[in-house]
mmCIF file of C-alpha atoms in Angstrom:
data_model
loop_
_atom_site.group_PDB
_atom_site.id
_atom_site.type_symbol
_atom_site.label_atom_id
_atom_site.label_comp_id
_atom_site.label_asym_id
_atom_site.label_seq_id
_atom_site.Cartn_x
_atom_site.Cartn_y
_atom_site.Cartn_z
ATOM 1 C CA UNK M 148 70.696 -96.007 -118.356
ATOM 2 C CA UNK M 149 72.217 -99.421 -117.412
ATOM 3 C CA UNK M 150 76.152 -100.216 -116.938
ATOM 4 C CA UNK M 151 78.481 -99.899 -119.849
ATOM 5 C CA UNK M 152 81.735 -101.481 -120.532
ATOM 6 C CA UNK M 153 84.730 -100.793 -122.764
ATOM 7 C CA UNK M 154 86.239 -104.793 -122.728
ATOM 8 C CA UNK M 155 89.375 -105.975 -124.764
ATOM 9 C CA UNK M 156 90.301 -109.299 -125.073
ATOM 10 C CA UNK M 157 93.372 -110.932 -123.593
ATOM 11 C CA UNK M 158 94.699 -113.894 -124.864
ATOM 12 C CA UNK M 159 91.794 -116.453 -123.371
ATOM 13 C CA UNK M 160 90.068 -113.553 -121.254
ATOM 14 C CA UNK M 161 88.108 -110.549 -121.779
ATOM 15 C CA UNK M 162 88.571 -107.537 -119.284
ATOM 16 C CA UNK M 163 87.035 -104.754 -118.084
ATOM 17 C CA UNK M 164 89.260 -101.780 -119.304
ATOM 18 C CA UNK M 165 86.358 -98.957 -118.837
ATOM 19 C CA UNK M 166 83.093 -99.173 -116.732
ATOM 20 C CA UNK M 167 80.121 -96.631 -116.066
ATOM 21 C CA UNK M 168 77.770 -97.567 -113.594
ATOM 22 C CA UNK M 169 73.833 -97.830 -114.239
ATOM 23 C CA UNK M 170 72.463 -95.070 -111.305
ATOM 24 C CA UNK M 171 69.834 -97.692 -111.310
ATOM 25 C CA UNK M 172 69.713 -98.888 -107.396
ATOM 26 C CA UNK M 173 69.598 -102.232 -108.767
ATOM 27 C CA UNK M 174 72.365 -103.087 -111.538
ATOM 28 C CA UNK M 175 75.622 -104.677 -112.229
ATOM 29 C CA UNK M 176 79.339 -103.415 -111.314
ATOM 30 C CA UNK M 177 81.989 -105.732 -112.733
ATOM 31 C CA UNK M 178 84.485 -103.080 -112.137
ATOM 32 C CA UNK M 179 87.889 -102.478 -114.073
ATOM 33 C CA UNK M 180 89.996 -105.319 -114.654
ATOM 34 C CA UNK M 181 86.988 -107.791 -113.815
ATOM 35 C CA UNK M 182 88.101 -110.676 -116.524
ATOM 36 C CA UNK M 183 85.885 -113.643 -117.788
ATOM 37 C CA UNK M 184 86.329 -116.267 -120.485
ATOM 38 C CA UNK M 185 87.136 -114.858 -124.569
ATOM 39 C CA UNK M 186 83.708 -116.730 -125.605
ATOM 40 C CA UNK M 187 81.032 -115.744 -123.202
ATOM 41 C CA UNK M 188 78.774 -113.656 -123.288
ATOM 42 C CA UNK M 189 77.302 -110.539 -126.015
ATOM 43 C CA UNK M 190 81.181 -109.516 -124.825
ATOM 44 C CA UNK M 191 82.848 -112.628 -125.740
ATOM 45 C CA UNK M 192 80.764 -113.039 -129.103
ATOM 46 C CA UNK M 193 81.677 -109.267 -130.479
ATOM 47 C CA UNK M 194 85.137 -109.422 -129.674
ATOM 48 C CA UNK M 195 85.460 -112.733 -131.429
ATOM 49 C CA UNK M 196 83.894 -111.070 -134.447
ATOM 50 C CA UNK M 197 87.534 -109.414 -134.879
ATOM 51 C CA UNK M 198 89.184 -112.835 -135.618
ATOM 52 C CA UNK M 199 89.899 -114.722 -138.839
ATOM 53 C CA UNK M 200 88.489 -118.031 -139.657
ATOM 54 C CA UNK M 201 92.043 -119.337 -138.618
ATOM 55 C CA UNK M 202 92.295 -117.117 -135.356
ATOM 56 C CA UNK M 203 88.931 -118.305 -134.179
ATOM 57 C CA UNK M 204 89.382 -122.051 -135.043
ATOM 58 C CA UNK M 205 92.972 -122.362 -133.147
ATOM 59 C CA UNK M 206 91.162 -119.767 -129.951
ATOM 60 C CA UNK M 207 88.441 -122.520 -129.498
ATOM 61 C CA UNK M 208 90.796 -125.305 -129.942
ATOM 62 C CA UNK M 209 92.099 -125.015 -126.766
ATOM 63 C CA UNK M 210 90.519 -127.647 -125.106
ATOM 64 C CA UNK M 211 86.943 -127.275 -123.206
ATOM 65 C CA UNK M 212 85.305 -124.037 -122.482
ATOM 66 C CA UNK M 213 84.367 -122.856 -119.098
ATOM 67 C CA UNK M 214 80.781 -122.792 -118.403
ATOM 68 C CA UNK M 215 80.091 -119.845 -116.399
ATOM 69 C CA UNK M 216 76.540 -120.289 -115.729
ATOM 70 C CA UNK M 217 74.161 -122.682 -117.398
ATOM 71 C CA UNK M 218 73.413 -120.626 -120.152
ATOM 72 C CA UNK M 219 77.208 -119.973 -120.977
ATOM 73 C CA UNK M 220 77.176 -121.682 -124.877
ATOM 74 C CA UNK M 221 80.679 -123.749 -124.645
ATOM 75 C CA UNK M 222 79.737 -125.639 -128.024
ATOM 76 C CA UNK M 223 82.635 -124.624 -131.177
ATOM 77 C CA UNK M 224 79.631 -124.742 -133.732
ATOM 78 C CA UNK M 225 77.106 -122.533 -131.575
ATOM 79 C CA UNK M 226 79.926 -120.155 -130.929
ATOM 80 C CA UNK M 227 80.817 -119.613 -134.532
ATOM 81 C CA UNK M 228 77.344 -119.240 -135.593
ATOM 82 C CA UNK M 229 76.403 -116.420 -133.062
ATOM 83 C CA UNK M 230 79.808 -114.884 -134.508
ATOM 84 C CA UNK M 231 78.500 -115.229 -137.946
ATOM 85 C CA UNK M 232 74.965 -113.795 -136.721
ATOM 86 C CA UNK M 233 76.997 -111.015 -134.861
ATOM 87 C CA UNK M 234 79.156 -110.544 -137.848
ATOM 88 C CA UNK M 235 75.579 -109.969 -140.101
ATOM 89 C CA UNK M 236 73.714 -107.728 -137.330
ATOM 90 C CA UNK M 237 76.726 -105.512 -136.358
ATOM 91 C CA UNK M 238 76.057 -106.728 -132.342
ATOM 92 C CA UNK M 239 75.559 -109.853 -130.217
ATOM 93 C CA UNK M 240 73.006 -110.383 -127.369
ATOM 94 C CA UNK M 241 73.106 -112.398 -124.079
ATOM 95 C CA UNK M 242 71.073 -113.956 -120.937
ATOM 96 C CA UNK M 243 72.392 -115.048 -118.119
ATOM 97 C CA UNK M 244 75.775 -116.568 -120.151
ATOM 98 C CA UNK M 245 78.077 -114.763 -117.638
ATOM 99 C CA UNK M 246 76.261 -113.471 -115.018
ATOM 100 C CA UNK M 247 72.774 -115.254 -114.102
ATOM 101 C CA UNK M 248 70.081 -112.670 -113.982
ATOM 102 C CA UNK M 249 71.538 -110.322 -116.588
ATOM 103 C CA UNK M 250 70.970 -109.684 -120.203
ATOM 104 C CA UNK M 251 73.318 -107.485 -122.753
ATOM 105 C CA UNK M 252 74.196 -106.171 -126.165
ATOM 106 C CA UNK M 253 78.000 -105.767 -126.986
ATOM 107 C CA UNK M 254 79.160 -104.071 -130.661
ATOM 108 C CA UNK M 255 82.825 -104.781 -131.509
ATOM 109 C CA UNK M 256 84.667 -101.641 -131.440
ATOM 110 C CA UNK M 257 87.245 -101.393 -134.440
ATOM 111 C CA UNK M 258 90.072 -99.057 -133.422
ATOM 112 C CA UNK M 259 92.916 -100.986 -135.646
ATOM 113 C CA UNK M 260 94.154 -103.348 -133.212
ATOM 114 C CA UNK M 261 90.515 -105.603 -133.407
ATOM 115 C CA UNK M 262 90.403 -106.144 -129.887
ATOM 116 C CA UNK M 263 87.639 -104.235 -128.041
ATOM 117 C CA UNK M 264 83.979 -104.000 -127.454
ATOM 118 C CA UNK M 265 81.243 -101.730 -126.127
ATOM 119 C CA UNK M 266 78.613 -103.160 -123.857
ATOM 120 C CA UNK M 267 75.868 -102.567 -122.058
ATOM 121 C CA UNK M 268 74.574 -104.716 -119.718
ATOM 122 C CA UNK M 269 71.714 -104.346 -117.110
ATOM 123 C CA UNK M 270 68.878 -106.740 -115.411
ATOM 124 C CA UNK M 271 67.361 -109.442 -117.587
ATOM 125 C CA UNK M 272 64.204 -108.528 -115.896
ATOM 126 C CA UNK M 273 64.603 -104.783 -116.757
ATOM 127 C CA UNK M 274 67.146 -104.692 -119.601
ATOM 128 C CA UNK M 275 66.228 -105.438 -123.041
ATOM 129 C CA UNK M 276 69.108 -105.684 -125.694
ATOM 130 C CA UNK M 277 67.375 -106.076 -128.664
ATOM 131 C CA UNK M 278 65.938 -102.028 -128.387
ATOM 132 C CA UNK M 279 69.430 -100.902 -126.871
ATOM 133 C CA UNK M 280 70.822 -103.006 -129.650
ATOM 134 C CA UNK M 281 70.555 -99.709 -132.532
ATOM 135 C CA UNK M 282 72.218 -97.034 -129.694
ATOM 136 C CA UNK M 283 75.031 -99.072 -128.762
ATOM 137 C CA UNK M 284 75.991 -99.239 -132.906
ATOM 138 C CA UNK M 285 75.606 -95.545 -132.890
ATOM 139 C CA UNK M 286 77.821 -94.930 -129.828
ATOM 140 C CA UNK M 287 80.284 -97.353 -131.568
ATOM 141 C CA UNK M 288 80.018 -95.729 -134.783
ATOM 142 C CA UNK M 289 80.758 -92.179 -133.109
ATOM 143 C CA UNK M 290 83.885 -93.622 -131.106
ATOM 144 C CA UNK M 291 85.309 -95.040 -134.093
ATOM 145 C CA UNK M 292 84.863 -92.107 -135.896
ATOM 146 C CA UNK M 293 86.932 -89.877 -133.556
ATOM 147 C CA UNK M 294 89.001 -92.464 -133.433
ATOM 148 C CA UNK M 295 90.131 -92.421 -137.290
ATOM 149 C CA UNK M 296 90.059 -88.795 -137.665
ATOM 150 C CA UNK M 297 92.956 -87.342 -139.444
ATOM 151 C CA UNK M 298 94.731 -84.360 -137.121
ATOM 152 C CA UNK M 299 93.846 -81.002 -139.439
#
């Protein structure tokens, strides 16, 4: 019952394409088209799952990575290994790397062009990703299904 986001990455962003609201009184609203760096975040780590070893070396190549908040990892080698870790669990987890105060769990969202990802994001204080981690996969799993189901 927190916020969840449908994000796709663009060029050196990620935005906000989808967005439903937690009914929580206290949550987080990005809104559509809200846009933050391609590496931050659960968000930022899922979508970069999508990208070849090439892909990935030239997209953090681009000179130094903005540090949202302190947590925000802007480190090459800590960014490829949580995209390695993401790659193994099927998700990626965050605290406070985009927003302070928040925690999430994004899944990357295969729908042939490799370029989205589901989130859900909510109050580090109330939130926990790691138990939201297994629903988000199915939700994913059940999107891409429709998704690649052949008109009868």
């Amino acid at each position: 019952r927190e916020t969840v986001t449908l994000c796709k990455r663009v060029g050196l962003r990620k935005v906000i394409v989808e967005e439903i609201t937690s009914p929580h009184g206290i949550k987080f609203e990005y809104g559509k088209g809200y846009s933050s760096s391609f590496h931050s975040g659960a968000t930022g780590i899922a979508l970069l799952t999508h990208l070849c070893p090439q892909e990935l070396e030239l997209m953090l190549g681009q000179g130094p990575l903005e540090q949202e908040t302190q947590t925000t990892i802007v480190t090459p080698n800590e960014i490829t290994a949580r995209i390695d870790a993401a790659r193994r669990d099927g998700y990626a987890i965050s605290f406070g790397e985009v927003t302070s105060g928040t925690a999430s769990v994004s899944v990357p969202l295969n729908d042939g062009t490799g370029s989205y990802a589901l989130t859900c994001v909510g109050p580090a204080n109330r939130f926990h990703p790691q138990a939201a981690a297994s629903t988000v996969m199915d939700a994913v799993h059940r999107i891409e299904t429709r998704l690649n189901k052949k008109p009868a």
